[in-house]
Each structure stands twice: as C-alpha cells, then as structure tokens.
C-alpha cells in the first residue's frame, strides 16, 4: 500500500499527527522502535493485574478545551486531581509549597492574609531571574529552597539549580493559599480505560498502519513516503552532526506489595533530601483501580538510557537551535514533540504541537500532491517543517 506520510514514533505527538492526517484521506504508516504504542505515556497491567505506567506516572492536565475535546474522541475520563507530598525531616508536607507547608515546617499559624508577608521577609530578591535557583530563592528564600529544591534538582537533573534555566522551577510556583493540588489546570482527568486504550482508538483508522519494533534508522533506506513526521530525538535524525543533545534519563524500579490496600496517602511522595530516588508513585491513587495489593514505582534519574527529558539550559538551547536550523531546511520532514523539538512539553502541549504539525504536513503536501506519485521517494514541498 502507498504511504503518504511516515510517522516516526507512536507517542502522543506521532499518534495525533497520524490521526489528523488519516482523517484528511492520507495514507499513514506509524512506526516505533519500542514494541508498543503510546510512547512514554504507555500503560499496561503488571504481572499482578495492576494498571501501571512503565515509564513513570503520567497525569493528564490541560487548560485547553480544544485539546481536551480532541482527546475526548478516543476516551472517557475519570476525574483525578494529583496531590504530592514531600518527605522532609520526618514529616510529609504538601508540594507545591503552600500555607500548610510553611506552617507545618516552621510551627507557624499563617493564613492567606499573612503568608505573603512571610515570603517577603524570607525571600532574597534576584535581578535578573535567570536560573532555577534565582526563581526559587527570589520567591521563597534560601531555607525553603534548600529544603525542597536544591538536592531534588541535583538528583533529577544531575545539575545544580543555578545551572538550569528559570523555566524548570517556574513549573511549580509556591502558593499563597491552601490549595494542595499539584496542578491547577481547568481539566484534570485520567483516561478511564488507560492511555494505551486511548492510543489504540486514536490509531484505529482505515488509513493508518502501525508497525512497532521498527527503528527508523535501521530501515530508513527502504521506508518510502512523501513526507516524514519525526518525533524522535532531533540530533539523531541528523546523525549527531553538531554533537549530542543532552537528554536526562530515568531508571524505574517497580514493586508490587500484595495485600496492601494503600502504601502512601497520595499519588506521589517526593524525597528531596533522602534516597537516590526522587519520588515514589502509587498507581492506585491515579488510576482508581480497586485491588487487594498495590503497585508502586521509584524513579532514579540517570544520564544513560532512553531519552526522557530535554535538559533546559542555555547552551543546550543554543545547540538545539543549530539542529532546528537543519530541521527547517528539511522540506520533506516535520519535527514535532518533546524529543524532536527539544521542549520540556507535557502531554497536552505535545497534542497541541501535533495538531499544528499536522497542518504543516498538509500544507507541505498540498491538496494536488495528495493524488500523485504515491510510491515515489520524498520530494521537497512548498512549506517548511517546524
Ligand atoms: C517520568 C515522566 C513523567 C511524566 N509525567 C507527565 C505528566 O504527569 N503529565 C504530562 O502531561 N506529561 C508528563 N510527562 C511528559 C510526557 O511523557 C510527554 O509530554 C509525552 O509523552 C511526549 O510525547 P512524544 O510523542 O513527544 O514523545 P514520546 O512519548 O517520547 O514518544 C516518542 C516515540 O518515538 C519513538 N522513537 C524514537 N526514536 C525512534 C526511532 N529511531 N525509530 C522509531 N521510533 C522512535 C520512541 O520509542 C517513542 O515511543 C512525563 C514524562 C516523563 C519522562
């Protein structure tokens, strides 16, 4: 069968592009080097019958009705608001930092009228606010920074917060109220039947073929398509010609605890200062599954392994820009997603970027091009990739 578009990667970015293009009548082949669909959001039932996220906990949240509506075609939802506690000095306190975090930590009795005065007293103003350390110290001062952020960041990224862009710490701002939800987005839900079921439905279309266990680079020569939507690491596409872009990886240690109704009080407990792992997630909170036992995962950050996180720092952004310049010259390829755009995207942001990328691909192929030369190798088209 002819292939109009080859989509490399069956995660959120690839699956959304594939579905949008298939809906426009294009023949799409989706490949993934892993043996399953869903990318890092893939979920599956473990040996004990518990639904787990093999690549770490994935909580869906978005402020975009468009993205929520788009995904709602492929799943029903279960309301879920994620809560995180941090284990500090023998007690569990809410994260992001809120009034209760400060009160419990320092034995105070602050409320919504006095918490900002407290932050104003302890904060160390920084100008400019360039790094993650600047963001936190500027907002809540050195002691809270050292208690919650410094060591956690060193574990998570292998870097001191002073070496990371401001954007990393800006993701979890301190609160001046009692809100203990980790996210404040308007739509906070989990796919009712899990992510993999959502992906199965999204990729189930007469114009989409899926081949898993297929590495693009091993089969590049024989995979003919008129356009490629690439969602893997951007530096790999160009044979690392400018050097390797750093991606942070993780080792996941999954454990099942039989006959344990509950391991911890909330979905995730962070360990900023103890242990080599950063956090423990207990899946039953997130999925709502009833089971006599419970399954948890510990995350150990590391440099080697599958690329999970682009590392946001200025020199990496500069290197990425050089690859981005190459990508923009590839008129027969579009680069989208966390790895290809080297962006610390959440799932909803990947969906948004992929919806946009599908429009680029359609423009690049053009209406006329859709009816011609189906098996020919890729030809340069009018519009540039992302
Ligand atoms: C531990 C962890 C927790 C997270 N938690 C959340 C969360 O709670 N909420 C949230 O919104 N987001 C979360 N994210 C982010 C989320 O995983 C991403 O935003 C999203 O899954 C990225 O989708 P993607 O399709 O761009 O990339 P991926 O999911 O990485 O998919 C890319 C796919 O491309 C494939 N691929 C790569 N190279 C090749 C090749 N050469 N040939 C064939 N296939 C290839 C890969 O195998 C992979 O399956 C988390 C990420 C991690 C790592």
Short mmCIF file of C-alpha atoms and ligand atoms in Angstrom, two decimals:
data_model
loop_
_atom_site.label_atom_id
_atom_site.label_comp_id
_atom_site.label_asym_id
_atom_site.label_seq_id
_atom_site.Cartn_x
_atom_site.Cartn_y
_atom_site.Cartn_z
CA UNK A 1 0.00 0.00 0.00
CA UNK A 2 1.26 3.53 -0.74
CA UNK A 3 2.44 5.64 2.16
CA UNK A 4 1.85 9.37 2.05
CA UNK A 5 3.29 10.10 5.45
CA UNK A 6 5.67 8.11 7.60
CA UNK A 7 5.25 8.95 11.27
CA UNK A 8 8.26 8.04 13.40
CA UNK A 9 7.14 7.45 16.97
CA UNK A 10 3.79 6.28 18.34
CA UNK A 11 3.66 8.58 21.38
CA UNK A 12 1.24 11.48 21.77
CA UNK A 13 2.96 13.59 19.12
CA UNK A 14 3.10 10.88 16.47
CA UNK A 15 -0.34 9.41 17.14
CA UNK A 16 -2.09 12.79 16.94
CA UNK A 17 -0.34 13.73 13.69
CA UNK A 18 -1.20 10.31 12.24
CA UNK A 19 -4.86 10.55 13.18
CA UNK A 20 -5.27 14.07 11.82
CA UNK A 21 -3.64 13.21 8.51
CA UNK A 22 -5.55 9.95 8.15
CA UNK A 23 -8.77 11.88 8.69
CA UNK A 24 -7.79 14.03 5.69
CA UNK A 25 -7.50 10.95 3.49
CA UNK A 26 -3.72 10.47 3.63
CA UNK A 27 -2.24 7.00 3.98
CA UNK A 28 -0.12 6.97 7.12
CA UNK A 29 2.43 4.47 8.38
CA UNK A 30 3.33 4.84 12.07
CA UNK A 31 6.47 3.10 13.28
CA UNK A 32 8.00 2.87 16.74
CA UNK A 33 11.20 1.19 17.78
CA UNK A 34 9.58 0.10 21.00
CA UNK A 35 7.33 -2.94 20.92
CA UNK A 36 4.23 -0.97 21.88
CA UNK A 37 2.31 2.23 21.14
CA UNK A 38 1.87 5.21 23.47
CA UNK A 39 5.47 6.37 23.83
CA UNK A 40 6.27 7.34 27.39
CA UNK A 41 2.58 7.58 28.21
CA UNK A 42 2.10 3.86 27.52
CA UNK A 43 0.41 1.96 30.36
CA UNK A 44 -0.12 -1.73 30.94
CA UNK A 45 -1.29 -4.25 33.50
CA UNK A 46 1.61 -5.65 35.55
CA UNK A 47 2.07 -9.31 36.50
CA UNK A 48 -0.26 -8.78 39.46
CA UNK A 49 -3.11 -7.28 37.48
CA UNK A 50 -2.47 -3.65 38.43
CA UNK A 51 -2.54 -0.94 35.76
CA UNK A 52 0.87 0.79 35.89
CA UNK A 53 2.82 3.34 33.88
CA UNK A 54 6.10 1.60 32.96
CA UNK A 55 7.76 4.93 32.09
CA UNK A 56 6.72 6.78 35.20
CA UNK A 57 3.43 8.35 36.31
CA UNK A 58 1.53 10.33 33.68
CA UNK A 59 -1.17 12.67 34.92
CA UNK A 60 -3.26 14.41 32.29
CA UNK A 61 -3.99 18.09 32.82
CA UNK A 62 -4.69 20.96 30.46
CA UNK A 63 -6.29 24.38 30.23
CA UNK A 64 -7.13 23.88 26.58
CA UNK A 65 -10.69 22.88 25.79
CA UNK A 66 -9.62 22.21 22.20
CA UNK A 67 -7.06 19.63 23.30
CA UNK A 68 -9.39 18.10 25.87
CA UNK A 69 -12.17 17.81 23.26
CA UNK A 70 -9.79 16.34 20.71
CA UNK A 71 -8.71 13.57 23.08
CA UNK A 72 -12.26 13.01 24.29
CA UNK A 73 -13.00 11.41 20.90
CA UNK A 74 -10.83 8.49 22.00
CA UNK A 75 -11.51 8.10 25.70
CA UNK A 76 -13.96 8.61 28.51
CA UNK A 77 -12.40 10.27 31.53
CA UNK A 78 -12.08 9.77 35.25
CA UNK A 79 -11.73 12.97 37.31
CA UNK A 80 -8.40 12.97 39.14
CA UNK A 81 -6.56 15.77 40.91
CA UNK A 82 -2.98 14.86 41.61
CA UNK A 83 -1.54 15.54 45.06
CA UNK A 84 2.10 15.35 46.04
CA UNK A 85 3.67 15.32 49.49
CA UNK A 86 7.35 15.86 50.23
CA UNK A 87 9.12 13.84 52.89
CA UNK A 88 11.06 16.40 54.92
CA UNK A 89 12.55 16.00 58.39
CA UNK A 90 10.35 13.01 59.17
CA UNK A 91 7.05 14.58 58.10
CA UNK A 92 5.01 14.69 54.91
CA UNK A 93 4.16 18.21 53.74
CA UNK A 94 2.25 19.49 50.69
CA UNK A 95 4.04 20.34 47.47
CA UNK A 96 3.99 22.87 45.78
CA UNK A 97 4.73 24.90 48.89
CA UNK A 98 1.50 26.38 50.30
CA UNK A 99 0.37 27.88 53.61
CA UNK A 100 0.19 24.44 55.26
CA UNK A 101 3.68 23.51 54.10
CA UNK A 102 5.12 26.61 55.76
CA UNK A 103 3.02 26.26 58.92
CA UNK A 104 3.94 22.61 59.46
CA UNK A 105 7.60 23.10 58.69
CA UNK A 106 8.11 26.11 60.95
CA UNK A 107 5.32 25.58 63.50
CA UNK A 108 3.55 28.78 62.42
CA UNK A 109 -0.08 29.75 62.11
CA UNK A 110 -0.07 31.80 58.92
CA UNK A 111 -3.17 32.34 56.80
CA UNK A 112 -3.98 33.87 53.43
CA UNK A 113 -3.54 37.37 54.82
CA UNK A 114 -0.08 36.77 56.29
CA UNK A 115 1.67 34.22 54.07
CA UNK A 116 2.87 36.76 51.52
CA UNK A 117 4.42 38.85 54.31
CA UNK A 118 6.28 35.71 55.36
CA UNK A 119 7.56 35.09 51.83
CA UNK A 120 8.51 38.77 51.53
CA UNK A 121 10.53 38.52 54.75
CA UNK A 122 12.46 35.40 53.76
CA UNK A 123 12.87 35.91 50.01
CA UNK A 124 16.17 37.08 48.55
CA UNK A 125 15.37 39.35 45.61
CA UNK A 126 17.32 38.42 42.46
CA UNK A 127 17.67 40.53 39.36
CA UNK A 128 17.79 39.13 36.77
CA UNK A 129 15.90 35.93 37.50
CA UNK A 130 17.82 33.74 35.08
CA UNK A 131 18.25 30.33 36.68
CA UNK A 132 16.06 27.91 38.62
CA UNK A 133 17.88 28.87 41.81
CA UNK A 134 17.03 32.53 41.14
CA UNK A 135 13.35 31.71 40.69
CA UNK A 136 13.01 29.86 43.99
CA UNK A 137 15.27 31.99 46.18
CA UNK A 138 13.67 35.13 44.77
CA UNK A 139 10.19 33.82 45.66
CA UNK A 140 10.57 31.90 48.94
CA UNK A 141 14.12 32.39 50.23
CA UNK A 142 17.10 30.18 50.87
CA UNK A 143 15.78 27.84 53.56
CA UNK A 144 12.77 26.61 51.58
CA UNK A 145 14.99 26.45 48.50
CA UNK A 146 17.45 24.18 50.31
CA UNK A 147 14.70 22.10 51.92
CA UNK A 148 12.72 21.34 48.75
CA UNK A 149 14.62 22.25 45.61
CA UNK A 150 18.39 22.16 45.73
CA UNK A 151 19.01 18.47 46.35
CA UNK A 152 15.92 17.32 44.47
CA UNK A 153 17.08 19.23 41.40
CA UNK A 154 20.61 17.86 41.71
CA UNK A 155 19.18 14.34 41.77
CA UNK A 156 16.67 14.93 39.00
CA UNK A 157 18.93 16.73 36.55
CA UNK A 158 22.46 15.95 37.74
CA UNK A 159 22.90 19.74 37.83
CA UNK A 160 22.71 22.44 40.45
CA UNK A 161 19.60 24.67 40.10
CA UNK A 162 21.98 27.56 39.35
CA UNK A 163 22.88 25.71 36.13
CA UNK A 164 19.30 25.21 34.94
CA UNK A 165 17.05 27.66 33.12
CA UNK A 166 14.43 29.52 35.13
CA UNK A 167 11.69 27.63 33.28
CA UNK A 168 12.28 24.40 35.25
CA UNK A 169 11.48 25.81 38.70
CA UNK A 170 8.81 28.10 37.30
CA UNK A 171 6.70 24.97 36.65
CA UNK A 172 5.77 24.62 40.35
CA UNK A 173 5.31 28.11 41.88
CA UNK A 174 4.67 28.50 45.63
CA UNK A 175 1.07 29.23 46.65
CA UNK A 176 -0.38 31.81 48.99
CA UNK A 177 -3.44 29.65 49.78
CA UNK A 178 -4.25 26.12 50.99
CA UNK A 179 -4.58 24.59 47.51
CA UNK A 180 -2.70 21.29 47.71
CA UNK A 181 -3.37 20.10 44.17
CA UNK A 182 -0.19 19.65 42.19
CA UNK A 183 -1.76 21.13 39.07
CA UNK A 184 -4.25 23.97 38.83
CA UNK A 185 -5.41 23.37 35.23
CA UNK A 186 -9.08 23.53 34.36
CA UNK A 187 -9.22 19.95 33.03
CA UNK A 188 -7.66 17.32 35.27
CA UNK A 189 -8.66 13.80 34.29
CA UNK A 190 -7.21 10.38 33.63
CA UNK A 191 -8.29 8.34 30.60
CA UNK A 192 -10.87 5.98 32.10
CA UNK A 193 -9.52 2.83 30.42
CA UNK A 194 -5.88 3.95 30.46
CA UNK A 195 -3.59 5.62 27.95
CA UNK A 196 -2.90 2.57 25.81
CA UNK A 197 -6.61 2.10 25.16
CA UNK A 198 -6.80 5.79 24.18
CA UNK A 199 -3.90 5.30 21.74
CA UNK A 200 -5.45 2.14 20.30
CA UNK A 201 -8.59 4.08 19.48
CA UNK A 202 -6.71 7.05 18.10
CA UNK A 203 -4.64 4.85 15.79
CA UNK A 204 -7.55 2.69 14.79
CA UNK A 205 -8.36 4.19 11.38
CA UNK A 206 -8.54 2.56 7.95
CA UNK A 207 -5.82 4.92 6.67
CA UNK A 208 -3.34 4.15 9.47
CA UNK A 209 -0.95 1.21 9.65
CA UNK A 210 1.16 0.71 12.75
CA UNK A 211 4.42 -1.23 12.97
CA UNK A 212 6.09 -1.47 16.35
CA UNK A 213 9.57 -2.83 17.00
CA UNK A 214 10.84 -0.93 13.95
CA UNK A 215 13.73 1.52 14.27
CA UNK A 216 13.59 4.30 11.70
CA UNK A 217 17.35 4.45 11.31
CA UNK A 218 17.68 0.75 10.59
CA UNK A 219 15.03 0.88 7.87
CA UNK A 220 15.46 4.45 6.64
CA UNK A 221 16.60 3.40 3.16
CA UNK A 222 13.57 1.32 2.35
CA UNK A 223 10.84 3.35 4.07
CA UNK A 224 9.36 5.38 1.23
CA UNK A 225 6.93 8.18 1.92
CA UNK A 226 6.23 11.63 0.58
CA UNK A 227 6.68 13.21 3.97
CA UNK A 228 8.08 12.21 7.36
CA UNK A 229 6.66 13.36 10.69
CA UNK A 230 9.53 12.67 13.05
CA UNK A 231 9.08 12.59 16.85
CA UNK A 232 12.39 11.03 17.94
CA UNK A 233 15.46 12.92 19.21
CA UNK A 234 16.26 15.65 16.69
CA UNK A 235 20.05 15.20 16.92
CA UNK A 236 19.74 11.52 15.97
CA UNK A 237 17.89 12.44 12.75
CA UNK A 238 20.96 14.42 11.68
CA UNK A 239 23.42 11.77 12.82
CA UNK A 240 24.51 13.98 15.75
CA UNK A 241 26.47 16.11 13.28
CA UNK A 242 26.71 19.06 15.70
CA UNK A 243 27.30 16.84 18.75
CA UNK A 244 24.86 15.13 21.09
CA UNK A 245 21.99 17.00 22.70
CA UNK A 246 21.79 16.01 26.37
CA UNK A 247 18.62 14.20 27.42
CA UNK A 248 18.10 13.11 31.02
CA UNK A 249 17.03 9.52 31.59
CA UNK A 250 15.48 7.52 34.41
CA UNK A 251 15.64 4.03 35.83
CA UNK A 252 12.28 2.80 37.10
CA UNK A 253 12.08 0.35 39.98
CA UNK A 254 8.60 -1.14 40.03
CA UNK A 255 7.36 -3.08 43.04
CA UNK A 256 4.11 -4.83 43.89
CA UNK A 257 3.05 -5.08 47.52
CA UNK A 258 0.48 -7.87 47.98
CA UNK A 259 -2.36 -7.49 50.46
CA UNK A 260 -1.63 -3.82 50.93
CA UNK A 261 -4.66 -1.58 50.49
CA UNK A 262 -2.57 1.60 50.47
CA UNK A 263 1.17 2.30 50.58
CA UNK A 264 1.12 6.10 50.93
CA UNK A 265 -1.54 8.77 51.44
CA UNK A 266 -1.35 10.40 47.98
CA UNK A 267 -0.31 9.58 44.40
CA UNK A 268 3.28 10.73 44.79
CA UNK A 269 5.70 11.34 47.64
CA UNK A 270 8.87 13.25 46.79
CA UNK A 271 12.13 12.69 48.61
CA UNK A 272 14.12 15.89 48.15
CA UNK A 273 16.93 15.05 50.55
CA UNK A 274 16.84 11.31 51.27
CA UNK A 275 17.50 8.32 49.00
CA UNK A 276 18.90 8.10 45.46
CA UNK A 277 15.39 8.06 44.01
CA UNK A 278 13.39 11.27 43.61
CA UNK A 279 9.87 10.05 44.25
CA UNK A 280 7.57 7.10 44.83
CA UNK A 281 4.31 6.91 42.93
CA UNK A 282 1.46 4.62 43.94
CA UNK A 283 -0.66 3.92 40.88
CA UNK A 284 -3.97 3.08 42.53
CA UNK A 285 -4.46 6.74 43.52
CA UNK A 286 -4.03 7.79 39.90
CA UNK A 287 -5.98 5.07 38.15
CA UNK A 288 -8.65 4.48 40.81
CA UNK A 289 -8.27 0.73 40.37
CA UNK A 290 -9.55 -1.49 43.17
CA UNK A 291 -7.16 -4.34 44.04
CA UNK A 292 -6.10 -6.24 47.16
CA UNK A 293 -2.47 -5.24 46.59
CA UNK A 294 -0.78 -2.11 45.36
CA UNK A 295 1.95 -1.30 42.82
CA UNK A 296 4.48 1.49 43.22
CA UNK A 297 7.43 2.84 41.26
CA UNK A 298 10.60 4.57 42.39
CA UNK A 299 12.40 6.83 39.92
CA UNK A 300 16.19 7.00 39.77
CA UNK A 301 17.43 9.77 37.45
CA UNK A 302 20.48 8.99 35.33
CA UNK A 303 22.32 10.23 32.24
CA UNK A 304 22.36 6.96 30.30
CA UNK A 305 19.30 5.22 28.88
CA UNK A 306 16.20 6.19 26.94
CA UNK A 307 15.96 9.96 26.42
CA UNK A 308 13.14 11.27 28.64
CA UNK A 309 13.81 14.91 29.41
CA UNK A 310 15.46 17.62 27.32
CA UNK A 311 17.75 19.46 29.73
CA UNK A 312 16.70 23.14 29.75
CA UNK A 313 19.87 25.24 29.92
CA UNK A 314 21.13 27.97 27.63
CA UNK A 315 23.99 26.05 26.00
CA UNK A 316 21.63 23.17 25.15
CA UNK A 317 19.15 25.61 23.68
CA UNK A 318 21.94 27.03 21.51
CA UNK A 319 22.88 23.54 20.30
CA UNK A 320 19.23 22.75 19.68
CA UNK A 321 18.91 25.90 17.56
CA UNK A 322 21.61 24.55 15.25
CA UNK A 323 19.62 21.34 14.77
CA UNK A 324 16.44 23.34 14.42
CA UNK A 325 18.06 25.27 11.56
CA UNK A 326 18.78 21.95 9.82
CA UNK A 327 15.24 20.75 10.51
CA UNK A 328 13.79 23.84 8.87
CA UNK A 329 15.67 23.02 5.67
CA UNK A 330 14.09 19.55 5.55
CA UNK A 331 11.06 20.44 3.50
CA UNK A 332 10.01 16.82 3.34
CA UNK A 333 10.07 16.28 7.09
CA UNK A 334 8.28 17.82 10.05
CA UNK A 335 9.73 17.63 13.56
CA UNK A 336 7.33 17.53 16.46
CA UNK A 337 7.24 16.52 20.11
CA UNK A 338 9.29 16.53 23.25
CA UNK A 339 12.38 14.97 21.72
CA UNK A 340 12.22 16.43 18.23
CA UNK A 341 11.51 19.99 19.39
CA UNK A 342 13.72 19.60 22.47
CA UNK A 343 10.99 21.08 24.66
CA UNK A 344 10.01 20.10 28.18
CA UNK A 345 6.45 19.52 26.92
CA UNK A 346 3.62 17.98 28.89
CA UNK A 347 1.28 15.60 27.10
CA UNK A 348 -1.28 18.29 26.31
CA UNK A 349 1.43 20.51 24.84
CA UNK A 350 2.51 17.61 22.63
CA UNK A 351 -1.07 17.24 21.45
CA UNK A 352 -1.24 20.97 20.70
CA UNK A 353 2.07 20.90 18.84
CA UNK A 354 1.00 17.81 16.91
CA UNK A 355 -2.31 19.34 15.82
CA UNK A 356 -0.30 22.25 14.45
CA UNK A 357 2.27 19.93 12.86
CA UNK A 358 -0.47 18.05 11.02
CA UNK A 359 -1.49 21.36 9.43
CA UNK A 360 2.12 21.93 8.34
CA UNK A 361 2.26 18.50 6.77
CA UNK A 362 -1.00 19.06 4.92
CA UNK A 363 0.27 22.39 3.65
CA UNK A 364 3.61 20.85 2.70
CA UNK A 365 2.00 18.08 0.69
CA UNK A 366 -0.68 20.31 -0.75
CA UNK A 367 -4.03 19.17 -1.99
CA UNK A 368 -2.71 18.35 -5.51
CA UNK A 369 0.22 16.40 -4.20
CA UNK A 370 -2.17 14.11 -2.34
CA UNK A 371 -3.20 12.43 -5.58
CA UNK A 372 0.19 11.91 -7.26
CA UNK A 373 3.23 9.68 -7.16
CA UNK A 374 2.21 7.67 -4.11
CA UNK A 375 5.28 5.44 -4.04
CA UNK A 376 7.86 7.96 -5.10
CA UNK A 377 10.61 8.98 -2.69
CA UNK A 378 10.06 12.16 -0.77
CA UNK A 379 10.12 15.34 -2.82
CA UNK A 380 10.75 18.81 -1.47
CA UNK A 381 7.45 20.60 -0.95
CA UNK A 382 6.46 24.22 -0.62
CA UNK A 383 6.17 24.69 3.13
CA UNK A 384 8.95 24.17 5.62
CA UNK A 385 8.98 21.81 8.57
CA UNK A 386 8.52 23.06 12.14
C1 LIG B 1 8.77 10.22 34.00
C2 LIG B 1 7.92 11.12 33.20
C3 LIG B 1 6.74 11.58 33.76
C4 LIG B 1 5.91 12.42 33.02
N1 LIG B 1 4.75 12.84 33.59
C5 LIG B 1 3.92 13.62 32.89
C6 LIG B 1 2.67 14.01 33.46
O1 LIG B 1 2.34 13.67 34.60
N2 LIG B 1 1.86 14.80 32.71
C7 LIG B 1 2.19 15.20 31.45
O2 LIG B 1 1.39 15.90 30.80
N3 LIG B 1 3.36 14.83 30.87
C8 LIG B 1 4.23 14.05 31.57
N4 LIG B 1 5.41 13.64 31.00
C9 LIG B 1 5.73 14.12 29.64
C10 LIG B 1 5.14 13.19 28.58
O3 LIG B 1 5.72 11.91 28.70
C11 LIG B 1 5.44 13.76 27.21
O4 LIG B 1 4.95 15.07 27.09
C12 LIG B 1 4.84 12.96 26.07
O5 LIG B 1 4.66 11.61 26.36
C13 LIG B 1 5.77 13.10 24.89
O6 LIG B 1 5.18 12.54 23.74
P1 LIG B 1 6.02 12.43 22.41
O7 LIG B 1 5.21 11.68 21.46
O8 LIG B 1 6.54 13.77 22.00
O9 LIG B 1 7.33 11.62 22.83
P2 LIG B 1 7.47 10.11 23.34
O10 LIG B 1 6.34 9.74 24.22
O11 LIG B 1 8.86 10.03 23.88
O12 LIG B 1 7.35 9.27 22.01
C14 LIG B 1 8.37 9.26 21.05
C15 LIG B 1 8.38 7.87 20.47
O13 LIG B 1 9.32 7.86 19.37
C16 LIG B 1 9.93 6.62 19.36
N5 LIG B 1 11.18 6.71 18.64
C17 LIG B 1 12.27 7.46 18.94
N6 LIG B 1 13.25 7.26 18.06
C18 LIG B 1 12.78 6.36 17.16
C19 LIG B 1 13.33 5.73 16.01
N7 LIG B 1 14.59 5.96 15.62
N8 LIG B 1 12.57 4.85 15.32
C20 LIG B 1 11.29 4.57 15.72
N9 LIG B 1 10.73 5.12 16.81
C21 LIG B 1 11.46 6.01 17.51
C22 LIG B 1 10.15 6.29 20.83
O14 LIG B 1 10.31 4.89 21.02
C23 LIG B 1 8.88 6.83 21.46
O15 LIG B 1 7.90 5.82 21.63
C24 LIG B 1 6.27 12.83 31.72
C25 LIG B 1 7.47 12.37 31.17
C26 LIG B 1 8.28 11.52 31.89
C27 LIG B 1 9.57 11.04 31.28
#
